[in-house]
Amino acid sequence: MTSTVADRPELALADDALILSHRLGQWAGHAPVLEEEVALANIALDLLGQARALYSELGDEDELAYLREERAFRNCQLVEQPNGDFAVTLVRQLFFSSWQELLYGQLTSMPLAVKAVKEVVYHRDHAEQWTLRLGDGTDESHRRAQHAVDTLWRYTGELFQPLPGLDVCWDAMRSGWEKRVTGILDRATLTVPDGPQHGGWAAGAGRQGLHTEPFGPMLAEMQHLHRSHPGAAW
Amino acid sequence: MTTVVPGKGPGQGPGQGPGQGPDASGAADRAAVRVTDRAADRPAGGLAERGTDGEPGPETYESAFDAAVAADERIEPRDWMPDAYRATLVRQIAQHAHSEIIGMMPEANWLSRAPSLRRKAILMAKVQDEAGHGLYLYGAAETLGTGRDELLDKLHSGRQKYSSIFNYPTLTWADVGAIGWLVDGAAITNQVPLCRCSYGPYARAMVRICKEESFHQRQGYELLLVLSRGTDAQHAMAQDAIDRWWWPSLMMFGPPDDESAHSAQSMAWKIKRHSNDELRQRFVDICVPQAEALGLTLPDPDLRWNEEAGHWDFGAIDWGEFKAVLKGNGPCNEQRISQRRRAHEDGAWVRDAAAAHARKRQEAASR
């Protein structure tokens, strides 16, 4: 892979989509209700479709997905976070899809973004509806939803670290995102955390190829079969 | 039905969601609405209108039902039907629905390891389809007055079964192909006749399901073809999968005709159209030339073309294994059902939250 591919912003967007798709796929057979088996798989499929379209513009999709090491992945740390319970997964969806909708909405010269923003609207709506249900549901669901918000908040700052090469107003992205997300959290009777939007040890690290520990095992599982048969076609 | 109504989720959005468009599940949903109005029960086949003196008696109902079945008319949810017919359908549709959701597990086992992004997308779409089939089928059962919660409870407590084939493990990537080609192939052979089943909502759900299943079967066949023509290791992987999945697939058609407990009555009611052995033979006849085209060997030394019968003769099935797996002693029975139970129990707080939220919204609206 040439260094120019590594620097292309599409790579970061493709990695975001692939890794989140993979995480959502881990729900298959474990969702709390059958409708959510369908919904989560559908979102995972949309994201996988986005990743494939973006990788294909950069090179061979399987080479990019299966033959890069952990340090070469450019996804933000938010999407690699383990699924946790349903609240963690849905709050992760809320944070990410709200951001992705705003981003894709600005990328009017990127055909994939123009097409994908329509599906992302559904992802965001799905996440908002569940945030409202969980936040303003039972005491237990409220507690779990608040815990999810508190846990994932530190990974949201990275979303607004500018990706060189994208014609995006990042400050407007941040204020648009904060307005939207805090509005939903308020309606869901959840508290917006005071804490920083960055991990203190490595702010914005995913984009630089620094990932959290759970990412390595996830990637190893994803790549293992492909790497076990070098050069084979599937 | 469960209390969760997730609103316009992505499943109903553009894309692959099974919720879109006019389809069999829509028909089942509409039927589900009608069945709540049980006072409207009427004899099948419109005989009530032809009756001469007021309310039709029980004999009229029964003979109207028999006449409708004999004339190949569809029985609909509001039609009168014998209790045993209703119970048989609920049992069969529930078992089918359970098989769809349990069947997701052996495939999901490979979702995280699919060796190319294209295969990952195909497998994810397939697993999603199966969840969708589960939804249609639970919906069809609901038109008979039995809700999803009750059926899931029976699955989790072992009072209702799912297809025994899913008690076998998926040990290699080729197993995903073998499930598509053989397991889905056997399921289609079983299910295509159900598109003409006498009960309308079930028949209509099956039309949609069979279309998607035949898509899955072609994808499984193509996956195996690529492996069979690939490296030596890939070819061996494919052959090993066929060796393990062939006989259990033949068992999917159920016990031999002379030992099948429910067959005769189901045939008379036109819930079932062909016997277990007929369907099994049909499946073998389809598979033999396909295996040859794949370059793979079916693990049966007794397979021979029988010129006189016009069929492939095949070896004896190990019904001892079939019965053992059915009784719960297969390799994955415990694993499958405990994963199902755990998913349901772990999700209880989510379903409770959705119900509580819906109540709050309702109260706020009525204030």
Coordinates of C-alpha atoms in Angstrom, one line a residue:
Chain A
M1 CA 0.0 0.0 0.0
T2 CA 1.4 3.4 -0.9
S3 CA 1.6 6.2 1.6
T4 CA -0.7 8.2 -0.5
V5 CA -3.5 5.7 0.2
A6 CA -2.8 5.8 3.9
D7 CA -3.2 9.6 3.9
R8 CA -6.4 9.7 2.0
P9 CA -9.4 10.7 4.1
E10 CA -11.5 8.1 2.4
L11 CA -9.4 5.4 4.2
A12 CA -10.4 6.7 7.6
L13 CA -14.1 6.9 6.6
A14 CA -13.9 3.3 5.2
D15 CA -12.3 2.0 8.3
D16 CA -14.9 3.7 10.5
A17 CA -17.7 2.0 8.5
L18 CA -16.0 -1.4 8.4
I19 CA -15.1 -1.6 12.0
L20 CA -18.5 -0.4 13.2
S21 CA -20.2 -2.9 10.8
H22 CA -18.1 -5.7 12.3
R23 CA -19.1 -4.7 15.8
L24 CA -22.8 -4.6 15.0
G25 CA -22.5 -8.0 13.3
Q26 CA -21.5 -9.4 16.6
W27 CA -25.0 -8.9 17.8
A28 CA -26.4 -11.5 15.4
G29 CA -28.2 -14.1 17.4
H30 CA -27.9 -12.0 20.6
A31 CA -30.3 -9.1 20.2
P32 CA -33.0 -8.4 22.8
V33 CA -35.9 -8.6 20.3
L34 CA -36.3 -10.1 16.8
E35 CA -37.0 -6.6 15.3
E36 CA -33.5 -5.5 16.5
E37 CA -31.8 -8.6 14.9
V38 CA -33.2 -7.2 11.6
A39 CA -32.4 -3.6 12.3
L40 CA -28.8 -4.1 13.6
A41 CA -28.0 -6.4 10.7
N42 CA -29.4 -3.9 8.3
I43 CA -27.3 -1.1 9.7
A44 CA -24.2 -3.3 9.6
L45 CA -24.9 -4.1 6.0
D46 CA -25.3 -0.5 5.1
L47 CA -22.0 0.3 6.7
L48 CA -20.3 -2.6 5.1
G49 CA -21.6 -1.3 1.7
Q50 CA -20.1 2.1 2.5
A51 CA -16.8 0.6 3.4
R52 CA -16.6 -1.5 0.3
A53 CA -17.4 1.5 -2.0
L54 CA -14.7 3.6 -0.3
Y55 CA -12.0 0.9 -0.3
S56 CA -12.6 0.2 -3.9
E57 CA -11.7 3.8 -4.8
L58 CA -8.4 3.3 -3.0
G59 CA -7.4 -0.2 -4.2
D60 CA -8.3 -3.8 -3.5
E61 CA -10.9 -3.9 -0.8
D62 CA -9.8 -7.2 0.7
E63 CA -6.2 -6.2 0.7
L64 CA -7.1 -3.1 2.6
A65 CA -9.4 -4.8 5.0
Y66 CA -7.5 -8.0 5.7
L67 CA -3.8 -7.4 5.2
R68 CA -3.2 -4.2 7.2
E69 CA -1.9 -4.4 10.7
E70 CA -3.7 -2.7 13.6
R71 CA -1.5 0.4 13.5
A72 CA -2.4 1.0 9.9
F73 CA -6.1 1.3 10.6
R74 CA -7.4 4.9 10.6
N75 CA -10.8 4.4 12.2
C76 CA -11.7 6.5 15.2
Q77 CA -11.6 4.8 18.6
L78 CA -15.4 5.2 19.1
V79 CA -16.3 2.6 16.5
E80 CA -13.9 -0.1 17.8
Q81 CA -15.3 0.0 21.4
P82 CA -16.8 -3.3 22.4
N83 CA -20.6 -3.7 22.1
G84 CA -21.2 -3.9 25.9
D85 CA -24.9 -4.0 26.6
F86 CA -27.6 -2.8 24.3
A87 CA -27.3 0.7 25.8
V88 CA -23.6 1.0 25.0
T89 CA -24.2 -0.2 21.4
L90 CA -27.1 2.2 20.8
V91 CA -25.4 5.2 22.4
R92 CA -22.3 4.4 20.3
Q93 CA -24.8 4.5 17.3
L94 CA -26.2 7.8 18.4
F95 CA -22.8 9.4 18.7
F96 CA -21.5 8.0 15.5
S97 CA -24.5 8.2 13.2
S98 CA -25.2 11.8 14.2
W99 CA -21.7 12.7 13.3
Q100 CA -21.7 10.7 10.1
E101 CA -25.0 12.3 8.9
L102 CA -23.5 15.8 9.4
L103 CA -20.2 14.8 7.7
Y104 CA -21.8 13.0 4.7
G105 CA -24.2 15.9 4.4
Q106 CA -21.2 18.2 3.8
L107 CA -19.4 15.9 1.4
T108 CA -21.5 16.8 -1.6
S109 CA -18.8 16.1 -4.1
M110 CA -18.3 12.5 -2.8
P111 CA -20.9 10.3 -4.6
L112 CA -20.8 7.7 -1.9
A113 CA -21.6 10.3 0.8
V114 CA -24.5 11.7 -1.2
K115 CA -25.9 8.2 -1.6
A116 CA -25.1 6.9 2.0
V117 CA -26.5 10.0 3.8
K118 CA -30.0 8.7 3.2
E119 CA -29.3 5.4 5.0
V120 CA -27.5 7.2 7.8
V121 CA -30.6 9.3 8.5
Y122 CA -32.3 6.0 9.3
H123 CA -29.4 4.9 11.5
R124 CA -29.5 8.1 13.4
D125 CA -33.3 8.0 13.8
H126 CA -33.1 4.4 15.1
A127 CA -30.4 5.4 17.6
E128 CA -32.4 8.4 18.8
Q129 CA -35.6 6.5 19.3
W130 CA -33.8 3.9 21.4
T131 CA -31.9 6.6 23.4
L132 CA -35.3 8.0 24.3
R133 CA -36.7 4.6 25.2
L134 CA -33.8 3.6 27.3
G135 CA -33.1 7.0 28.9
D136 CA -36.8 7.6 29.7
G137 CA -37.8 4.0 30.3
T138 CA -37.2 2.2 33.5
D139 CA -34.8 3.0 36.3
E140 CA -32.5 0.2 35.2
S141 CA -32.5 1.3 31.5
H142 CA -31.9 4.9 32.6
R143 CA -28.9 3.8 34.7
R144 CA -27.5 1.7 31.9
A145 CA -28.0 4.4 29.3
Q146 CA -26.3 7.0 31.5
H147 CA -23.4 4.6 32.1
A148 CA -23.1 4.2 28.3
V149 CA -23.1 8.0 27.7
D150 CA -20.5 8.5 30.4
T151 CA -18.2 5.7 29.1
L152 CA -18.3 6.6 25.5
W153 CA -18.2 10.4 25.9
R154 CA -14.4 10.5 25.9
Y155 CA -14.2 9.0 22.5
T156 CA -16.4 11.7 20.8
G157 CA -13.8 14.5 20.7
E158 CA -11.8 12.6 18.1
L159 CA -14.7 12.8 15.7
F160 CA -14.0 16.5 15.2
Q161 CA -10.3 16.3 14.6
P162 CA -10.0 17.5 11.0
L163 CA -9.3 14.9 8.3
P164 CA -6.9 16.5 5.9
G165 CA -8.3 16.5 2.4
L166 CA -12.0 16.8 3.3
D167 CA -13.7 20.1 2.5
V168 CA -15.6 20.3 5.8
C169 CA -16.2 23.0 8.3
W170 CA -15.2 21.1 11.4
D171 CA -16.3 23.7 13.9
A172 CA -19.8 23.8 12.4
M173 CA -19.7 19.9 12.6
R174 CA -18.9 20.0 16.3
S175 CA -21.5 22.6 17.2
G176 CA -24.2 20.9 15.0
W177 CA -23.4 17.5 16.6
E178 CA -23.4 18.9 20.2
K179 CA -26.7 20.6 19.6
R180 CA -28.3 17.5 18.2
V181 CA -26.9 15.0 20.6
T182 CA -27.4 17.0 23.8
G183 CA -30.9 17.8 22.6
I184 CA -31.7 14.0 22.5
L185 CA -29.9 13.3 25.7
D186 CA -32.0 16.0 27.4
R187 CA -35.2 14.6 26.1
A188 CA -34.1 11.2 27.2
T189 CA -33.6 12.6 30.7
L190 CA -29.9 11.8 30.5
T191 CA -27.1 14.0 31.7
V192 CA -24.5 15.4 29.3
P193 CA -21.1 14.5 31.0
D194 CA -18.8 17.2 32.3
G195 CA -15.8 15.2 31.4
P196 CA -13.5 15.8 28.5
Q197 CA -14.3 14.5 25.0
H198 CA -10.8 13.1 24.7
G199 CA -9.0 10.3 26.4
G200 CA -6.2 12.0 28.3
W201 CA -3.5 9.6 27.2
A202 CA -4.0 9.8 23.5
A203 CA -6.3 12.4 22.2
G204 CA -7.6 11.7 18.7
A205 CA -5.4 8.7 18.4
G206 CA -7.4 6.4 16.2
R207 CA -6.9 8.6 13.2
Q208 CA -3.1 8.2 13.8
G209 CA -3.3 4.5 14.1
L210 CA -3.3 4.2 17.9
H211 CA -6.1 2.0 19.0
T212 CA -7.6 0.7 22.2
E213 CA -6.8 -2.8 23.4
P214 CA -10.0 -4.5 22.4
F215 CA -9.3 -3.6 18.8
G216 CA -6.4 -6.0 18.3
P217 CA -8.3 -9.2 19.1
M218 CA -11.2 -8.1 17.0
L219 CA -9.0 -7.5 14.0
A220 CA -7.2 -10.8 14.6
E221 CA -10.5 -12.7 14.5
M222 CA -11.6 -10.8 11.4
Q223 CA -8.4 -11.3 9.4
H224 CA -7.4 -14.8 10.6
L225 CA -9.0 -16.9 7.8
H226 CA -8.0 -14.7 5.0
R227 CA -4.4 -14.5 6.2
S228 CA -4.3 -18.3 6.7
H229 CA -4.6 -18.9 3.0
P230 CA -2.3 -16.4 1.3
G231 CA -3.3 -15.7 -2.3
A232 CA -6.4 -17.8 -2.2
A233 CA -9.7 -16.5 -3.8
W234 CA -12.9 -16.7 -1.9
Chain B
M1 CA -46.6 -10.0 19.9
T2 CA -43.9 -8.5 22.1
T3 CA -44.5 -5.2 23.6
V4 CA -41.6 -3.5 21.7
V5 CA -42.6 -1.4 18.8
P6 CA -39.4 0.1 17.6
G7 CA -41.1 2.5 15.3
K8 CA -39.6 3.2 11.9
G9 CA -36.3 1.4 12.4
P10 CA -33.8 0.8 9.7
G11 CA -35.5 -2.5 9.0
Q12 CA -38.3 -0.6 7.5
G13 CA -36.0 1.9 5.7
P14 CA -34.7 1.7 2.2
G15 CA -32.4 -1.1 1.5
Q16 CA -32.7 -4.8 2.3
G17 CA -35.2 -4.6 5.1
P18 CA -37.9 -7.2 4.9
G19 CA -40.4 -4.7 6.0
Q20 CA -40.7 -2.9 2.6
G21 CA -43.2 -3.4 -0.1
P22 CA -46.4 -5.4 -0.4
D23 CA -45.5 -8.9 0.7
A24 CA -46.6 -12.0 2.5
S25 CA -45.8 -10.6 5.9
G26 CA -48.0 -7.7 5.2
A27 CA -50.8 -10.1 4.5
A28 CA -50.1 -11.9 7.7
D29 CA -50.1 -8.6 9.6
R30 CA -53.5 -7.7 8.1
A31 CA -54.8 -11.1 9.0
A32 CA -53.5 -10.6 12.5
V33 CA -55.7 -7.6 12.8
R34 CA -58.7 -9.5 11.6
V35 CA -58.3 -12.4 13.9
T36 CA -58.9 -10.2 16.9
D37 CA -62.5 -9.9 15.8
R38 CA -63.3 -13.5 16.6
A39 CA -67.0 -12.8 16.7
A40 CA -66.7 -12.6 12.9
D41 CA -65.8 -16.3 12.6
R42 CA -67.5 -17.7 9.6
P43 CA -67.7 -21.0 7.8
A44 CA -65.0 -21.4 5.2
G45 CA -65.9 -21.1 1.6
G46 CA -68.7 -18.6 2.0
L47 CA -71.3 -21.3 2.9
A48 CA -72.9 -19.0 5.5
E49 CA -74.3 -16.9 2.7
R50 CA -75.7 -20.0 1.1
G51 CA -77.3 -21.2 4.4
T52 CA -81.1 -21.3 4.4
D53 CA -82.3 -20.8 8.0
G54 CA -80.3 -18.3 10.1
E55 CA -77.2 -19.4 12.1
P56 CA -75.3 -22.3 10.6
G57 CA -74.8 -25.3 12.9
P58 CA -71.6 -27.0 13.8
E59 CA -72.0 -29.5 11.0
T60 CA -72.3 -26.7 8.5
Y61 CA -69.0 -25.3 9.7
E62 CA -67.2 -28.5 9.6
S63 CA -68.5 -29.5 6.2
A64 CA -67.8 -26.0 4.8
F65 CA -64.2 -26.4 6.0
D66 CA -63.9 -29.8 4.5
A67 CA -65.4 -28.6 1.2
A68 CA -63.0 -25.6 1.1
V69 CA -60.0 -27.8 1.7
A70 CA -61.2 -30.3 -0.9
A71 CA -61.7 -27.5 -3.4
D72 CA -58.1 -26.2 -2.8
E73 CA -59.5 -23.0 -1.4
R74 CA -57.4 -21.1 1.2
I75 CA -58.5 -21.2 4.8
E76 CA -58.2 -17.7 6.2
P77 CA -57.8 -16.5 9.9
R78 CA -61.5 -15.6 10.4
D79 CA -62.7 -18.9 8.9
W80 CA -63.9 -21.6 11.3
M81 CA -61.4 -24.4 11.5
P82 CA -61.1 -27.6 13.6
D83 CA -59.1 -27.1 16.8
A84 CA -56.7 -29.9 15.8
Y85 CA -56.1 -28.1 12.4
R86 CA -55.3 -24.9 14.3
A87 CA -53.0 -26.7 16.8
T88 CA -51.2 -28.6 14.0
L89 CA -50.5 -25.3 12.1
V90 CA -49.4 -23.5 15.2
R91 CA -47.0 -26.3 16.1
Q92 CA -45.6 -26.5 12.5
I93 CA -45.3 -22.7 12.0
A94 CA -43.7 -22.2 15.4
Q95 CA -41.2 -24.9 14.7
H96 CA -40.4 -23.3 11.4
A97 CA -40.1 -19.8 13.0
H98 CA -37.8 -21.2 15.8
S99 CA -35.7 -22.9 13.2
E100 CA -35.1 -19.6 11.5
I101 CA -33.9 -17.8 14.6
I102 CA -31.8 -20.8 15.9
G103 CA -30.5 -21.2 12.4
M104 CA -28.9 -17.8 12.6
M105 CA -26.4 -19.0 15.2
P106 CA -24.3 -21.5 13.3
E107 CA -23.9 -18.9 10.5
A108 CA -23.3 -16.0 12.8
N109 CA -20.4 -18.1 14.1
W110 CA -18.6 -17.2 10.8
L111 CA -19.8 -13.7 10.4
S112 CA -16.8 -12.3 12.2
R113 CA -14.4 -14.4 10.2
A114 CA -15.8 -14.3 6.7
P115 CA -12.7 -14.3 4.4
S116 CA -13.6 -11.5 2.0
L117 CA -15.8 -8.4 2.3
R118 CA -18.1 -9.7 -0.4
R119 CA -18.7 -12.9 1.5
K120 CA -19.1 -11.0 4.7
A121 CA -21.9 -8.9 3.1
I122 CA -23.6 -12.0 1.6
L123 CA -23.6 -13.8 5.0
M124 CA -24.8 -10.8 6.9
A125 CA -27.7 -10.3 4.5
K126 CA -28.5 -14.0 4.8
V127 CA -28.6 -13.9 8.6
Q128 CA -30.7 -10.8 8.4
D129 CA -33.1 -12.6 6.0
E130 CA -33.5 -15.4 8.6
A131 CA -34.4 -12.9 11.3
G132 CA -37.0 -11.5 8.8
H133 CA -38.4 -15.0 8.1
G134 CA -38.7 -15.5 11.8
L135 CA -40.8 -12.3 12.0
Y136 CA -43.1 -13.3 9.1
L137 CA -43.6 -16.8 10.6
Y138 CA -44.3 -15.6 14.2
G139 CA -46.8 -13.2 12.5
A140 CA -48.4 -16.1 10.7
A141 CA -48.7 -18.1 13.9
E142 CA -50.3 -15.0 15.6
T143 CA -53.1 -15.1 13.0
L144 CA -54.1 -18.4 14.7
G145 CA -54.3 -16.7 18.1
T146 CA -50.9 -17.6 19.5
G147 CA -48.5 -14.8 20.2
R148 CA -44.8 -14.6 19.8
D149 CA -44.1 -14.4 23.6
E150 CA -45.9 -17.7 24.2
L151 CA -44.1 -19.4 21.4
L152 CA -40.6 -18.2 22.5
D153 CA -41.4 -19.3 26.0
K154 CA -42.1 -22.8 24.6
L155 CA -38.9 -22.8 22.6
H156 CA -36.8 -21.7 25.6
S157 CA -38.4 -24.3 27.9
G158 CA -37.9 -27.1 25.4
R159 CA -41.7 -27.6 24.8
Q160 CA -41.4 -26.8 21.1
K161 CA -38.7 -27.9 18.7
Y162 CA -36.6 -26.4 16.0
S163 CA -35.0 -28.2 13.1
S164 CA -32.5 -30.6 14.5
I165 CA -30.0 -29.8 11.7
F166 CA -28.9 -26.7 13.7
N167 CA -27.6 -28.9 16.5
Y168 CA -24.6 -29.6 14.3
P169 CA -21.6 -27.2 14.6
T170 CA -20.1 -25.1 11.8
L171 CA -16.4 -26.0 12.1
T172 CA -15.0 -24.4 9.0
W173 CA -15.8 -21.6 6.5
A174 CA -16.9 -24.3 4.0
D175 CA -19.7 -25.2 6.4
V176 CA -21.4 -21.9 5.6
G177 CA -21.5 -23.1 1.9
A178 CA -22.7 -26.5 2.9
I179 CA -25.5 -25.0 4.9
G180 CA -26.5 -22.9 2.0
W181 CA -26.4 -25.6 -0.6
L182 CA -27.6 -28.6 1.4
V183 CA -29.5 -27.3 4.4
D184 CA -31.3 -24.5 2.5
G185 CA -31.7 -26.8 -0.4
A186 CA -33.5 -29.4 1.7
A187 CA -35.5 -26.7 3.4
I188 CA -36.6 -25.4 -0.1
T189 CA -37.6 -28.9 -1.2
N190 CA -39.7 -29.1 2.0
Q191 CA -41.1 -25.6 1.7
V192 CA -42.0 -25.1 -1.9
P193 CA -45.1 -27.3 -1.5
L194 CA -46.1 -25.2 1.5
C195 CA -46.7 -22.3 -0.8
R196 CA -49.9 -24.2 -1.7
C197 CA -50.6 -25.0 1.9
S198 CA -54.4 -24.8 2.8
Y199 CA -53.8 -22.1 5.4
G200 CA -53.6 -18.7 3.6
P201 CA -51.2 -16.7 5.8
Y202 CA -48.7 -19.5 6.0
A203 CA -48.8 -20.2 2.3
R204 CA -48.3 -16.5 1.5
A205 CA -45.4 -16.2 4.0
M206 CA -43.8 -19.3 2.3
V207 CA -43.9 -17.7 -1.1
R208 CA -41.6 -14.9 0.1
I209 CA -39.4 -17.1 2.2
C210 CA -38.9 -19.6 -0.6
K211 CA -37.7 -16.9 -3.0
E212 CA -35.1 -15.7 -0.5
E213 CA -34.1 -19.3 0.4
S214 CA -33.4 -20.2 -3.2
F215 CA -31.1 -17.1 -3.4
H216 CA -29.3 -18.4 -0.3
Q217 CA -29.0 -21.8 -1.8
R218 CA -27.4 -20.5 -5.0
Q219 CA -24.9 -18.4 -2.9
G220 CA -24.0 -21.5 -0.9
Y221 CA -23.4 -23.5 -4.0
E222 CA -21.3 -20.8 -5.5
L223 CA -19.2 -20.5 -2.3
L224 CA -18.5 -24.2 -2.5
L225 CA -17.7 -24.1 -6.2
V226 CA -15.0 -21.4 -5.5
L227 CA -13.5 -23.5 -2.7
S228 CA -13.7 -26.7 -4.8
R229 CA -11.8 -25.1 -7.6
G230 CA -9.5 -23.2 -5.3
T231 CA -6.3 -24.4 -3.5
D232 CA -5.9 -27.9 -2.3
A233 CA -6.6 -26.8 1.2
Q234 CA -9.8 -25.1 0.1
H235 CA -11.0 -28.1 -1.9
A236 CA -10.4 -30.4 1.1
M237 CA -12.3 -27.9 3.3
A238 CA -15.3 -28.1 1.0
Q239 CA -15.2 -31.9 0.8
D240 CA -15.0 -32.2 4.6
A241 CA -18.0 -30.0 5.0
I242 CA -20.0 -32.1 2.5
D243 CA -18.9 -35.3 4.3
R244 CA -20.3 -33.9 7.6
W245 CA -23.5 -32.2 6.3
W246 CA -24.8 -34.7 3.8
W247 CA -26.5 -37.2 6.1
P248 CA -27.9 -34.7 8.5
S249 CA -29.4 -32.9 5.5
L250 CA -31.2 -36.1 4.4
M251 CA -32.6 -36.4 8.0
M252 CA -34.2 -33.0 7.6
F253 CA -37.1 -34.6 5.8
G254 CA -38.1 -36.4 8.9
P255 CA -38.6 -40.0 9.7
P256 CA -39.6 -42.5 7.0
D257 CA -43.2 -42.4 6.0
D258 CA -44.2 -45.5 8.0
E259 CA -42.9 -43.9 11.2
S260 CA -44.1 -40.3 10.7
A261 CA -46.5 -39.5 13.5
H262 CA -48.3 -36.4 12.0
S263 CA -48.1 -37.0 8.3
A264 CA -51.4 -38.7 7.4
Q265 CA -53.7 -36.0 9.0
S266 CA -51.5 -33.2 7.7
M267 CA -51.8 -34.6 4.1
A268 CA -55.6 -34.8 4.5
W269 CA -55.7 -31.2 5.6
K270 CA -53.4 -30.2 2.7
I271 CA -51.0 -28.6 5.2
K272 CA -48.6 -31.2 3.8
R273 CA -48.6 -32.1 0.2
H274 CA -45.9 -34.8 -0.2
S275 CA -44.6 -37.5 2.0
N276 CA -41.2 -37.3 3.8
D277 CA -39.7 -40.1 1.7
E278 CA -41.0 -38.5 -1.6
L279 CA -39.4 -35.2 -0.7
R280 CA -36.1 -36.8 0.4
Q281 CA -35.9 -38.7 -2.9
R282 CA -36.5 -35.5 -4.8
F283 CA -33.7 -33.8 -2.9
V284 CA -31.2 -36.6 -3.6
D285 CA -32.1 -36.6 -7.3
I286 CA -31.4 -32.8 -7.4
C287 CA -28.2 -33.0 -5.4
V288 CA -26.3 -35.8 -7.2
P289 CA -25.7 -34.0 -10.5
Q290 CA -25.0 -30.8 -8.6
A291 CA -22.3 -32.5 -6.5
E292 CA -20.7 -33.8 -9.7
A293 CA -20.7 -30.2 -11.1
L294 CA -19.1 -29.0 -7.9
G295 CA -16.4 -31.6 -8.2
L296 CA -17.2 -33.0 -4.7
T297 CA -18.2 -36.5 -3.6
L298 CA -21.3 -37.3 -1.7
P299 CA -20.3 -39.6 1.2
D300 CA -22.5 -42.5 0.3
P301 CA -21.0 -45.6 -1.4
D302 CA -24.5 -46.9 -2.1
L303 CA -25.5 -44.1 -4.4
R304 CA -26.6 -45.7 -7.7
W305 CA -28.8 -44.5 -10.6
N306 CA -31.8 -46.8 -10.8
E307 CA -32.9 -46.8 -14.4
E308 CA -36.2 -48.6 -13.7
A309 CA -37.3 -46.2 -11.0
G310 CA -35.8 -43.1 -12.6
H311 CA -34.2 -42.1 -9.3
W312 CA -31.0 -42.3 -7.4
D313 CA -30.9 -45.1 -4.9
F314 CA -29.1 -44.1 -1.7
G315 CA -27.8 -45.9 1.4
A316 CA -29.4 -46.4 4.8
I317 CA -29.8 -43.4 7.0
D318 CA -28.7 -43.7 10.6
W319 CA -32.0 -43.0 12.3
G320 CA -30.3 -43.7 15.7
E321 CA -28.3 -40.5 15.2
F322 CA -31.4 -38.7 14.2
K323 CA -33.3 -39.7 17.3
A324 CA -30.4 -39.0 19.6
V325 CA -30.0 -35.4 18.2
L326 CA -33.8 -34.9 18.4
K327 CA -33.8 -36.0 22.0
G328 CA -31.2 -33.4 22.8
N329 CA -28.0 -35.3 22.5
G330 CA -26.6 -33.6 19.4
P331 CA -23.3 -31.7 19.6
C332 CA -24.9 -28.2 20.0
N333 CA -28.4 -28.7 21.5
E334 CA -27.5 -27.3 24.8
Q335 CA -25.4 -24.5 23.4
R336 CA -28.1 -23.3 21.0
I337 CA -30.9 -23.2 23.4
S338 CA -28.9 -21.6 26.2
Q339 CA -27.7 -18.9 23.8
R340 CA -31.3 -18.2 22.8
R341 CA -32.4 -18.1 26.5
R342 CA -29.5 -15.9 27.5
A343 CA -30.2 -13.4 24.6
H344 CA -33.9 -13.3 25.7
E345 CA -33.1 -12.9 29.4
D346 CA -30.3 -10.3 28.8
G347 CA -32.8 -8.4 26.6
A348 CA -35.6 -8.3 29.2
W349 CA -34.6 -4.9 30.5
V350 CA -34.6 -3.5 27.0
R351 CA -38.1 -4.8 26.3
D352 CA -39.2 -3.5 29.7
A353 CA -37.8 -0.1 28.9
A354 CA -39.5 0.1 25.6
A355 CA -42.8 -0.9 27.2
A356 CA -42.4 1.6 30.0
H357 CA -41.5 4.4 27.6
A358 CA -44.5 3.6 25.4
R359 CA -46.7 3.8 28.5
K360 CA -45.3 7.2 29.5
R361 CA -45.9 8.5 26.0
Q362 CA -49.4 7.3 26.0
E363 CA -50.1 8.8 29.4
A364 CA -48.6 12.1 28.3
A365 CA -50.8 12.1 25.2
S366 CA -54.0 11.4 27.1
R367 CA -53.4 14.2 29.6

